[in-house]
Amino acid sequence: MKVYLSVDMEGVTGLTDPEEMHTGGRGYERGCELMTADANAAVAGAFDAGAGTVLVNDAHGSTKNLRIDLLDPRASLIRGPGKAQRMAQGLDGSFAAACFVGYHARAGVQDGVLNHTWMGKEIQNVQLNGEPCGETRLVAACAGYHGVPVVLVTGDEAVGEEAREVLGDVETVAVKKGIDKFSAELLPPSVAQARIREAAARALGRLGDFTPYRVEAPYTLGVEWNSTAIAAAVALVPGVKQVGSRHTEFTTDDFTQIMALFGIFATIGGQIACGSGPYG
């Protein structure tokens, strides 16, 4: 049995501060250790359930956060930028199941710790075929495109609710309860990681209960940006249409193009936002 892990950081045990998410920030190095420990808990649960192969994808920011020297030696790791499929790099139809570790709620969820969708402030909202879309729905849809079910989502309470709304009876682990965007009630790492390990094993032990999350093609990605300048710039990408002053849309029959496009969006949007000074 092959198991795929997509590991983000905002939903990792113990983390609430944006400084902890970025290289050089206060607490970042410890955050990487906690991120790796959450991933290891899911890896251990997968092997407890009989997995033969576990592939881990570092899906946060620079994608150079997970500590390979601390990773469970039974797993392998995809690390570094330039990944065409970004948060779903390496995922294909050969996997029996996918697990999302350290995930967070979509942009605008009031009690979602560090809530956002793909970019921290440049994106207001995302829709996939007209439905509100956070990273959980997005990557689950990519997994479904490959015929792979998502069986576990860990993070805060808000992302667990979002995951169950999208995926049904998926296993979830809440490692923290949001108070506001930058504050939460936290579980100690030893408790949270024990629960992640148990949930991963439990999910894979009832693998037959899960079906892939499938979105019907064609796939239309709608993005509401926070800036007219970003919307205008990304609309220069072939196939992307500007449908409002801050809205763009892209339609395709190939979901891998959706994942790749988000990487292009991040490059363009980030450059414009960083270069626009006080006007954002």
PDB file of C-alpha atoms in Angstrom:
ATOM      1  CA  MET A   1       0.000   0.000   0.000  1.00  0.00           C
ATOM      2  CA  LYS A   2       1.364   3.385  -1.062  1.00  0.00           C
ATOM      3  CA  VAL A   3       0.374   6.422   1.018  1.00  0.00           C
ATOM      4  CA  TYR A   4       0.853  10.076   0.093  1.00  0.00           C
ATOM      5  CA  LEU A   5       1.286  12.894   2.646  1.00  0.00           C
ATOM      6  CA  SER A   6       0.901  16.573   1.734  1.00  0.00           C
ATOM      7  CA  VAL A   7       2.254  18.563   4.672  1.00  0.00           C
ATOM      8  CA  ASP A   8       1.483  22.257   5.210  1.00  0.00           C
ATOM      9  CA  MET A   9       2.577  24.333   8.197  1.00  0.00           C
ATOM     10  CA  GLU A  10      -0.162  26.670   9.446  1.00  0.00           C
ATOM     11  CA  GLY A  11      -2.097  23.747  10.919  1.00  0.00           C
ATOM     12  CA  VAL A  12       0.901  22.172  12.654  1.00  0.00           C
ATOM     13  CA  THR A  13       0.787  21.465  16.385  1.00  0.00           C
ATOM     14  CA  GLY A  14       1.692  24.475  18.526  1.00  0.00           C
ATOM     15  CA  LEU A  15       1.992  27.134  15.812  1.00  0.00           C
ATOM     16  CA  THR A  16      -0.050  30.367  15.682  1.00  0.00           C
ATOM     17  CA  ASP A  17       2.386  33.143  14.712  1.00  0.00           C
ATOM     18  CA  PRO A  18       3.129  34.231  11.119  1.00  0.00           C
ATOM     19  CA  GLU A  19       6.787  34.604  12.176  1.00  0.00           C
ATOM     20  CA  GLU A  20       6.876  30.832  12.670  1.00  0.00           C
ATOM     21  CA  MET A  21       5.950  30.242   9.031  1.00  0.00           C
ATOM     22  CA  HIS A  22       8.910  31.909   7.315  1.00  0.00           C
ATOM     23  CA  THR A  23      12.682  31.460   7.190  1.00  0.00           C
ATOM     24  CA  GLY A  24      14.377  33.817   9.624  1.00  0.00           C
ATOM     25  CA  GLY A  25      11.236  34.469  11.618  1.00  0.00           C
ATOM     26  CA  ARG A  26      11.032  34.122  15.375  1.00  0.00           C
ATOM     27  CA  GLY A  27      10.332  30.460  16.165  1.00  0.00           C
ATOM     28  CA  TYR A  28      10.652  29.230  12.572  1.00  0.00           C
ATOM     29  CA  GLU A  29      13.319  26.597  13.268  1.00  0.00           C
ATOM     30  CA  ARG A  30      11.280  25.141  16.119  1.00  0.00           C
ATOM     31  CA  GLY A  31       8.245  25.292  13.826  1.00  0.00           C
ATOM     32  CA  CYS A  32      10.069  23.117  11.293  1.00  0.00           C
ATOM     33  CA  GLU A  33      10.771  20.566  14.013  1.00  0.00           C
ATOM     34  CA  LEU A  34       7.114  20.505  15.039  1.00  0.00           C
ATOM     35  CA  MET A  35       6.051  20.229  11.400  1.00  0.00           C
ATOM     36  CA  THR A  36       8.343  17.237  10.944  1.00  0.00           C
ATOM     37  CA  ALA A  37       7.050  15.635  14.143  1.00  0.00           C
ATOM     38  CA  ASP A  38       3.425  15.912  12.941  1.00  0.00           C
ATOM     39  CA  ALA A  39       4.445  14.397   9.604  1.00  0.00           C
ATOM     40  CA  ASN A  40       6.273  11.583  11.394  1.00  0.00           C
ATOM     41  CA  ALA A  41       3.178  10.817  13.446  1.00  0.00           C
ATOM     42  CA  ALA A  42       1.165  10.329  10.254  1.00  0.00           C
ATOM     43  CA  VAL A  43       3.981   8.286   8.695  1.00  0.00           C
ATOM     44  CA  ALA A  44       4.083   6.029  11.756  1.00  0.00           C
ATOM     45  CA  GLY A  45       0.315   5.567  11.646  1.00  0.00           C
ATOM     46  CA  ALA A  46       0.498   4.643   7.970  1.00  0.00           C
ATOM     47  CA  PHE A  47       3.101   1.981   8.635  1.00  0.00           C
ATOM     48  CA  ASP A  48       1.105   0.759  11.623  1.00  0.00           C
ATOM     49  CA  ALA A  49      -1.735   0.140   9.169  1.00  0.00           C
ATOM     50  CA  GLY A  50       0.448  -1.832   6.766  1.00  0.00           C
ATOM     51  CA  ALA A  51       1.775   0.782   4.342  1.00  0.00           C
ATOM     52  CA  GLY A  52       4.722  -0.347   2.257  1.00  0.00           C
ATOM     53  CA  THR A  53       5.644   3.091   0.915  1.00  0.00           C
ATOM     54  CA  VAL A  54       5.027   6.606   2.250  1.00  0.00           C
ATOM     55  CA  LEU A  55       5.872   9.671   0.181  1.00  0.00           C
ATOM     56  CA  VAL A  56       5.916  13.033   1.983  1.00  0.00           C
ATOM     57  CA  ASN A  57       5.599  16.331   0.108  1.00  0.00           C
ATOM     58  CA  ASP A  58       6.687  19.566   1.797  1.00  0.00           C
ATOM     59  CA  ALA A  59       3.737  21.748   0.745  1.00  0.00           C
ATOM     60  CA  HIS A  60       4.374  24.986   2.630  1.00  0.00           C
ATOM     61  CA  GLY A  61       5.818  28.241   1.327  1.00  0.00           C
ATOM     62  CA  SER A  62       9.417  27.735   0.258  1.00  0.00           C
ATOM     63  CA  THR A  63       8.805  23.955   0.421  1.00  0.00           C
ATOM     64  CA  LYS A  64      12.102  23.707   2.308  1.00  0.00           C
ATOM     65  CA  ASN A  65      10.698  23.357   5.822  1.00  0.00           C
ATOM     66  CA  LEU A  66      10.600  19.681   6.761  1.00  0.00           C
ATOM     67  CA  ARG A  67      13.750  18.408   8.476  1.00  0.00           C
ATOM     68  CA  ILE A  68      15.047  15.463   6.460  1.00  0.00           C
ATOM     69  CA  ASP A  69      17.450  14.599   9.277  1.00  0.00           C
ATOM     70  CA  LEU A  70      14.477  14.161  11.632  1.00  0.00           C
ATOM     71  CA  LEU A  71      12.118  12.453   9.174  1.00  0.00           C
ATOM     72  CA  ASP A  72      11.033   8.861   9.801  1.00  0.00           C
ATOM     73  CA  PRO A  73      13.620   6.866   7.801  1.00  0.00           C
ATOM     74  CA  ARG A  74      10.904   4.654   6.311  1.00  0.00           C
ATOM     75  CA  ALA A  75       9.513   7.622   4.343  1.00  0.00           C
ATOM     76  CA  SER A  76      10.890   9.663   1.452  1.00  0.00           C
ATOM     77  CA  LEU A  77      10.554  13.423   1.002  1.00  0.00           C
ATOM     78  CA  ILE A  78       9.871  15.801  -1.883  1.00  0.00           C
ATOM     79  CA  ARG A  79      11.472  19.128  -1.034  1.00  0.00           C
ATOM     80  CA  GLY A  80      12.234  22.405  -2.775  1.00  0.00           C
ATOM     81  CA  PRO A  81      10.647  24.872  -5.225  1.00  0.00           C
ATOM     82  CA  GLY A  82       9.928  24.480  -8.918  1.00  0.00           C
ATOM     83  CA  LYS A  83       7.345  21.752  -8.381  1.00  0.00           C
ATOM     84  CA  ALA A  84       4.725  21.914 -11.140  1.00  0.00           C
ATOM     85  CA  GLN A  85       2.033  20.346  -8.953  1.00  0.00           C
ATOM     86  CA  ARG A  86       2.965  22.302  -5.830  1.00  0.00           C
ATOM     87  CA  MET A  87       0.974  20.979  -2.853  1.00  0.00           C
ATOM     88  CA  ALA A  88       0.195  17.773  -4.777  1.00  0.00           C
ATOM     89  CA  GLN A  89       3.641  17.116  -6.254  1.00  0.00           C
ATOM     90  CA  GLY A  90       4.286  13.402  -6.693  1.00  0.00           C
ATOM     91  CA  LEU A  91       0.657  12.388  -6.284  1.00  0.00           C
ATOM     92  CA  ASP A  92      -0.635   9.986  -8.940  1.00  0.00           C
ATOM     93  CA  GLY A  93      -2.965   7.049  -9.349  1.00  0.00           C
ATOM     94  CA  SER A  94      -0.509   4.554  -7.856  1.00  0.00           C
ATOM     95  CA  PHE A  95      -1.356   5.693  -4.300  1.00  0.00           C
ATOM     96  CA  ALA A  96      -4.032   3.995  -2.228  1.00  0.00           C
ATOM     97  CA  ALA A  97      -4.699   7.056  -0.090  1.00  0.00           C
ATOM     98  CA  ALA A  98      -3.703  10.660   0.580  1.00  0.00           C
ATOM     99  CA  CYS A  99      -3.348  12.369   3.966  1.00  0.00           C
ATOM    100  CA  PHE A 100      -3.197  16.128   4.578  1.00  0.00           C
ATOM    101  CA  VAL A 101      -1.139  17.141   7.619  1.00  0.00           C
ATOM    102  CA  GLY A 102      -0.846  20.657   9.063  1.00  0.00           C
ATOM    103  CA  TYR A 103      -3.629  22.073   6.891  1.00  0.00           C
ATOM    104  CA  HIS A 104      -5.620  25.232   7.661  1.00  0.00           C
ATOM    105  CA  ALA A 105      -9.029  26.775   6.939  1.00  0.00           C
ATOM    106  CA  ARG A 106      -9.743  28.742   3.786  1.00  0.00           C
ATOM    107  CA  ALA A 107      -9.559  32.541   3.662  1.00  0.00           C
ATOM    108  CA  GLY A 108     -12.179  34.354   5.695  1.00  0.00           C
ATOM    109  CA  VAL A 109     -13.010  31.662   8.263  1.00  0.00           C
ATOM    110  CA  GLN A 110     -13.248  33.681  11.459  1.00  0.00           C
ATOM    111  CA  ASP A 111     -11.921  31.073  13.886  1.00  0.00           C
ATOM    112  CA  GLY A 112      -9.473  29.539  11.406  1.00  0.00           C
ATOM    113  CA  VAL A 113      -5.923  29.819  12.706  1.00  0.00           C
ATOM    114  CA  LEU A 114      -3.766  31.569  10.085  1.00  0.00           C
ATOM    115  CA  ASN A 115      -6.654  31.200   7.631  1.00  0.00           C
ATOM    116  CA  HIS A 116      -5.929  31.974   3.970  1.00  0.00           C
ATOM    117  CA  THR A 117      -6.112  30.362   0.560  1.00  0.00           C
ATOM    118  CA  TRP A 118      -2.772  29.745  -1.152  1.00  0.00           C
ATOM    119  CA  MET A 119      -1.407  33.271  -0.535  1.00  0.00           C
ATOM    120  CA  GLY A 120      -1.404  35.088   2.777  1.00  0.00           C
ATOM    121  CA  LYS A 121      -3.076  38.355   1.786  1.00  0.00           C
ATOM    122  CA  GLU A 122      -3.191  38.721  -1.997  1.00  0.00           C
ATOM    123  CA  ILE A 123      -6.181  36.383  -2.456  1.00  0.00           C
ATOM    124  CA  GLN A 124      -9.557  37.194  -0.933  1.00  0.00           C
ATOM    125  CA  ASN A 125     -11.510  34.140  -2.119  1.00  0.00           C
ATOM    126  CA  VAL A 126     -11.220  31.160  -4.437  1.00  0.00           C
ATOM    127  CA  GLN A 127     -13.979  29.176  -6.104  1.00  0.00           C
ATOM    128  CA  LEU A 128     -13.778  25.834  -7.873  1.00  0.00           C
ATOM    129  CA  ASN A 129     -16.724  25.230 -10.213  1.00  0.00           C
ATOM    130  CA  GLY A 130     -18.665  27.825  -8.250  1.00  0.00           C
ATOM    131  CA  GLU A 131     -17.994  26.326  -4.805  1.00  0.00           C
ATOM    132  CA  PRO A 132     -15.930  28.082  -2.091  1.00  0.00           C
ATOM    133  CA  CYS A 133     -12.493  26.526  -2.257  1.00  0.00           C
ATOM    134  CA  GLY A 134      -9.709  26.332   0.283  1.00  0.00           C
ATOM    135  CA  GLU A 135      -6.551  24.300  -0.024  1.00  0.00           C
ATOM    136  CA  THR A 136      -8.286  21.211   1.344  1.00  0.00           C
ATOM    137  CA  ARG A 137     -10.882  21.183  -1.460  1.00  0.00           C
ATOM    138  CA  LEU A 138      -8.259  22.109  -4.056  1.00  0.00           C
ATOM    139  CA  VAL A 139      -5.753  19.349  -3.249  1.00  0.00           C
ATOM    140  CA  ALA A 140      -8.519  16.804  -2.580  1.00  0.00           C
ATOM    141  CA  ALA A 141      -9.898  17.546  -6.051  1.00  0.00           C
ATOM    142  CA  CYS A 142      -6.437  16.964  -7.494  1.00  0.00           C
ATOM    143  CA  ALA A 143      -6.228  13.652  -5.633  1.00  0.00           C
ATOM    144  CA  GLY A 144      -9.685  12.753  -6.931  1.00  0.00           C
ATOM    145  CA  TYR A 145      -8.596  13.578 -10.468  1.00  0.00           C
ATOM    146  CA  HIS A 146      -5.991  10.819 -10.020  1.00  0.00           C
ATOM    147  CA  GLY A 147      -8.538   8.488  -8.396  1.00  0.00           C
ATOM    148  CA  VAL A 148      -7.022   8.744  -4.898  1.00  0.00           C
ATOM    149  CA  PRO A 149      -9.196   9.244  -1.786  1.00  0.00           C
ATOM    150  CA  VAL A 150      -8.242  11.623   1.025  1.00  0.00           C
ATOM    151  CA  VAL A 151      -8.546   9.744   4.312  1.00  0.00           C
ATOM    152  CA  LEU A 152      -7.048  12.096   6.939  1.00  0.00           C
ATOM    153  CA  VAL A 153      -6.851  15.858   7.507  1.00  0.00           C
ATOM    154  CA  THR A 154      -5.041  17.346  10.507  1.00  0.00           C
ATOM    155  CA  GLY A 155      -4.887  20.976  11.617  1.00  0.00           C
ATOM    156  CA  ASP A 156      -7.173  23.199  13.661  1.00  0.00           C
ATOM    157  CA  GLU A 157     -10.846  22.601  14.400  1.00  0.00           C
ATOM    158  CA  ALA A 158     -11.914  24.879  11.554  1.00  0.00           C
ATOM    159  CA  VAL A 159     -10.106  22.922   8.850  1.00  0.00           C
ATOM    160  CA  GLY A 160     -11.562  19.715  10.252  1.00  0.00           C
ATOM    161  CA  GLU A 161     -15.044  21.128   9.810  1.00  0.00           C
ATOM    162  CA  GLU A 162     -14.160  22.280   6.303  1.00  0.00           C
ATOM    163  CA  ALA A 163     -12.779  18.838   5.438  1.00  0.00           C
ATOM    164  CA  ARG A 164     -15.888  17.020   6.653  1.00  0.00           C
ATOM    165  CA  GLU A 165     -18.095  19.460   4.736  1.00  0.00           C
ATOM    166  CA  VAL A 166     -16.189  18.717   1.525  1.00  0.00           C
ATOM    167  CA  LEU A 167     -15.188  15.074   1.981  1.00  0.00           C
ATOM    168  CA  GLY A 168     -17.790  13.585   4.300  1.00  0.00           C
ATOM    169  CA  ASP A 169     -16.668  11.034   6.898  1.00  0.00           C
ATOM    170  CA  VAL A 170     -12.947  11.741   6.614  1.00  0.00           C
ATOM    171  CA  GLU A 171     -10.733  11.207   9.664  1.00  0.00           C
ATOM    172  CA  THR A 172      -9.687  14.531  11.219  1.00  0.00           C
ATOM    173  CA  VAL A 173      -7.444  15.543  14.100  1.00  0.00           C
ATOM    174  CA  ALA A 174      -7.785  18.972  15.717  1.00  0.00           C
ATOM    175  CA  VAL A 175      -4.433  19.890  17.240  1.00  0.00           C
ATOM    176  CA  LYS A 176      -5.694  23.376  18.179  1.00  0.00           C
ATOM    177  CA  LYS A 177      -8.899  25.350  18.563  1.00  0.00           C
ATOM    178  CA  GLY A 178      -8.877  28.802  17.003  1.00  0.00           C
ATOM    179  CA  ILE A 179      -9.687  31.871  19.088  1.00  0.00           C
ATOM    180  CA  ASP A 180      -8.826  34.345  16.334  1.00  0.00           C
ATOM    181  CA  LYS A 181      -6.586  34.288  13.283  1.00  0.00           C
ATOM    182  CA  PHE A 182      -3.401  34.460  15.347  1.00  0.00           C
ATOM    183  CA  SER A 183      -4.446  32.799  18.605  1.00  0.00           C
ATOM    184  CA  ALA A 184      -5.572  29.337  19.618  1.00  0.00           C
ATOM    185  CA  GLU A 185      -5.982  26.853  22.429  1.00  0.00           C
ATOM    186  CA  LEU A 186      -3.266  24.261  21.832  1.00  0.00           C
ATOM    187  CA  LEU A 187      -2.734  20.589  22.557  1.00  0.00           C
ATOM    188  CA  PRO A 188       0.742  19.599  23.787  1.00  0.00           C
ATOM    189  CA  PRO A 189       2.778  18.045  20.965  1.00  0.00           C
ATOM    190  CA  SER A 190       2.937  14.613  22.572  1.00  0.00           C
ATOM    191  CA  VAL A 191      -0.857  14.461  22.821  1.00  0.00           C
ATOM    192  CA  ALA A 192      -1.502  15.889  19.343  1.00  0.00           C
ATOM    193  CA  GLN A 193       0.999  13.619  17.633  1.00  0.00           C
ATOM    194  CA  ALA A 194      -0.334  10.515  19.362  1.00  0.00           C
ATOM    195  CA  ARG A 195      -3.780  11.404  18.038  1.00  0.00           C
ATOM    196  CA  ILE A 196      -2.419  11.938  14.516  1.00  0.00           C
ATOM    197  CA  ARG A 197      -0.724   8.537  14.559  1.00  0.00           C
ATOM    198  CA  GLU A 198      -3.878   6.820  15.807  1.00  0.00           C
ATOM    199  CA  ALA A 199      -6.079   8.592  13.271  1.00  0.00           C
ATOM    200  CA  ALA A 200      -3.787   7.756  10.336  1.00  0.00           C
ATOM    201  CA  ALA A 201      -3.805   4.081  11.272  1.00  0.00           C
ATOM    202  CA  ARG A 202      -7.559   4.124  11.827  1.00  0.00           C
ATOM    203  CA  ALA A 203      -8.213   5.829   8.480  1.00  0.00           C
ATOM    204  CA  LEU A 204      -6.107   3.395   6.496  1.00  0.00           C
ATOM    205  CA  GLY A 205      -7.637   0.519   8.424  1.00  0.00           C
ATOM    206  CA  ARG A 206     -11.020   1.434   6.934  1.00  0.00           C
ATOM    207  CA  LEU A 207      -9.753   2.422   3.512  1.00  0.00           C
ATOM    208  CA  GLY A 208     -12.731   0.775   1.849  1.00  0.00           C
ATOM    209  CA  ASP A 209     -15.025   3.402   3.399  1.00  0.00           C
ATOM    210  CA  PHE A 210     -13.516   6.200   1.312  1.00  0.00           C
ATOM    211  CA  THR A 211     -14.059   7.274  -2.272  1.00  0.00           C
ATOM    212  CA  PRO A 212     -12.096   9.882  -4.230  1.00  0.00           C
ATOM    213  CA  TYR A 213     -13.459  13.439  -4.147  1.00  0.00           C
ATOM    214  CA  ARG A 214     -14.312  14.092  -7.770  1.00  0.00           C
ATOM    215  CA  VAL A 215     -15.196  17.435  -9.318  1.00  0.00           C
ATOM    216  CA  GLU A 216     -16.815  17.218 -12.726  1.00  0.00           C
ATOM    217  CA  ALA A 217     -14.828  18.579 -15.670  1.00  0.00           C
ATOM    218  CA  PRO A 218     -14.470  21.160 -17.037  1.00  0.00           C
ATOM    219  CA  TYR A 219     -12.796  22.740 -14.023  1.00  0.00           C
ATOM    220  CA  THR A 220     -13.249  26.478 -13.544  1.00  0.00           C
ATOM    221  CA  LEU A 221     -10.966  28.218 -11.084  1.00  0.00           C
ATOM    222  CA  GLY A 222     -12.221  31.618  -9.962  1.00  0.00           C
ATOM    223  CA  VAL A 223      -9.998  33.917  -7.925  1.00  0.00           C
ATOM    224  CA  GLU A 224     -10.969  37.160  -6.201  1.00  0.00           C
ATOM    225  CA  TRP A 225      -7.784  39.135  -5.664  1.00  0.00           C
ATOM    226  CA  ASN A 226      -7.284  41.986  -3.214  1.00  0.00           C
ATOM    227  CA  SER A 227      -5.820  44.173  -5.963  1.00  0.00           C
ATOM    228  CA  THR A 228      -6.939  45.310  -9.400  1.00  0.00           C
ATOM    229  CA  ALA A 229      -3.279  45.330 -10.433  1.00  0.00           C
ATOM    230  CA  ILE A 230      -2.805  41.640  -9.627  1.00  0.00           C
ATOM    231  CA  ALA A 231      -6.013  40.682 -11.437  1.00  0.00           C
ATOM    232  CA  ALA A 232      -4.927  42.589 -14.537  1.00  0.00           C
ATOM    233  CA  ALA A 233      -1.452  41.035 -14.471  1.00  0.00           C
ATOM    234  CA  VAL A 234      -2.517  37.403 -14.064  1.00  0.00           C
ATOM    235  CA  ALA A 235      -5.099  37.892 -16.837  1.00  0.00           C
ATOM    236  CA  LEU A 236      -2.128  38.197 -19.216  1.00  0.00           C
ATOM    237  CA  VAL A 237      -1.479  34.464 -18.702  1.00  0.00           C
ATOM    238  CA  PRO A 238      -2.897  32.613 -21.741  1.00  0.00           C
ATOM    239  CA  GLY A 239      -6.279  31.102 -20.893  1.00  0.00           C
ATOM    240  CA  VAL A 240      -6.916  33.320 -17.870  1.00  0.00           C
ATOM    241  CA  LYS A 241      -9.827  35.753 -18.280  1.00  0.00           C
ATOM    242  CA  GLN A 242     -10.509  38.877 -16.253  1.00  0.00           C
ATOM    243  CA  VAL A 243     -14.215  38.766 -15.386  1.00  0.00           C
ATOM    244  CA  GLY A 244     -14.293  41.687 -12.941  1.00  0.00           C
ATOM    245  CA  SER A 245     -12.016  44.419 -11.685  1.00  0.00           C
ATOM    246  CA  ARG A 246     -10.452  42.032  -9.137  1.00  0.00           C
ATOM    247  CA  HIS A 247     -11.712  38.679 -10.474  1.00  0.00           C
ATOM    248  CA  THR A 248     -10.120  36.165 -12.831  1.00  0.00           C
ATOM    249  CA  GLU A 249     -11.234  32.788 -14.184  1.00  0.00           C
ATOM    250  CA  PHE A 250      -9.502  29.860 -15.839  1.00  0.00           C
ATOM    251  CA  THR A 251     -11.206  26.769 -17.291  1.00  0.00           C
ATOM    252  CA  THR A 252      -9.600  23.472 -18.271  1.00  0.00           C
ATOM    253  CA  ASP A 253     -10.296  19.739 -18.540  1.00  0.00           C
ATOM    254  CA  ASP A 254      -6.898  18.934 -17.022  1.00  0.00           C
ATOM    255  CA  PHE A 255      -6.771  19.483 -13.262  1.00  0.00           C
ATOM    256  CA  THR A 256      -2.982  19.417 -13.231  1.00  0.00           C
ATOM    257  CA  GLN A 257      -3.141  22.772 -15.045  1.00  0.00           C
ATOM    258  CA  ILE A 258      -5.075  24.218 -12.096  1.00  0.00           C
ATOM    259  CA  MET A 259      -2.300  23.233  -9.681  1.00  0.00           C
ATOM    260  CA  ALA A 260       0.421  24.564 -11.968  1.00  0.00           C
ATOM    261  CA  LEU A 261      -1.460  27.821 -12.520  1.00  0.00           C
ATOM    262  CA  PHE A 262      -1.545  28.556  -8.794  1.00  0.00           C
ATOM    263  CA  GLY A 263       2.246  28.530  -8.812  1.00  0.00           C
ATOM    264  CA  ILE A 264       2.290  31.097 -11.606  1.00  0.00           C
ATOM    265  CA  PHE A 265      -0.319  33.170  -9.773  1.00  0.00           C
ATOM    266  CA  ALA A 266       1.817  33.166  -6.630  1.00  0.00           C
ATOM    267  CA  THR A 267       4.861  34.385  -8.550  1.00  0.00           C
ATOM    268  CA  ILE A 268       3.015  37.197 -10.319  1.00  0.00           C
ATOM    269  CA  GLY A 269       0.813  38.213  -7.399  1.00  0.00           C
ATOM    270  CA  GLY A 270       3.653  38.156  -4.911  1.00  0.00           C
ATOM    271  CA  GLN A 271       5.879  40.303  -7.111  1.00  0.00           C
ATOM    272  CA  ILE A 272       3.197  42.939  -7.635  1.00  0.00           C
ATOM    273  CA  ALA A 273       2.185  43.008  -3.958  1.00  0.00           C
ATOM    274  CA  CYS A 274       5.788  43.292  -2.784  1.00  0.00           C
ATOM    275  CA  GLY A 275       6.563  46.053  -5.253  1.00  0.00           C
ATOM    276  CA  SER A 276       3.474  48.186  -4.678  1.00  0.00           C
ATOM    277  CA  GLY A 277       4.467  49.683  -1.328  1.00  0.00           C
ATOM    278  CA  PRO A 278       1.767  51.164   0.888  1.00  0.00           C
ATOM    279  CA  TYR A 279      -0.941  50.726  -1.751  1.00  0.00           C
ATOM    280  CA  GLY A 280      -0.757  46.913  -1.582  1.00  0.00           C
TER     281      GLY A 280
END
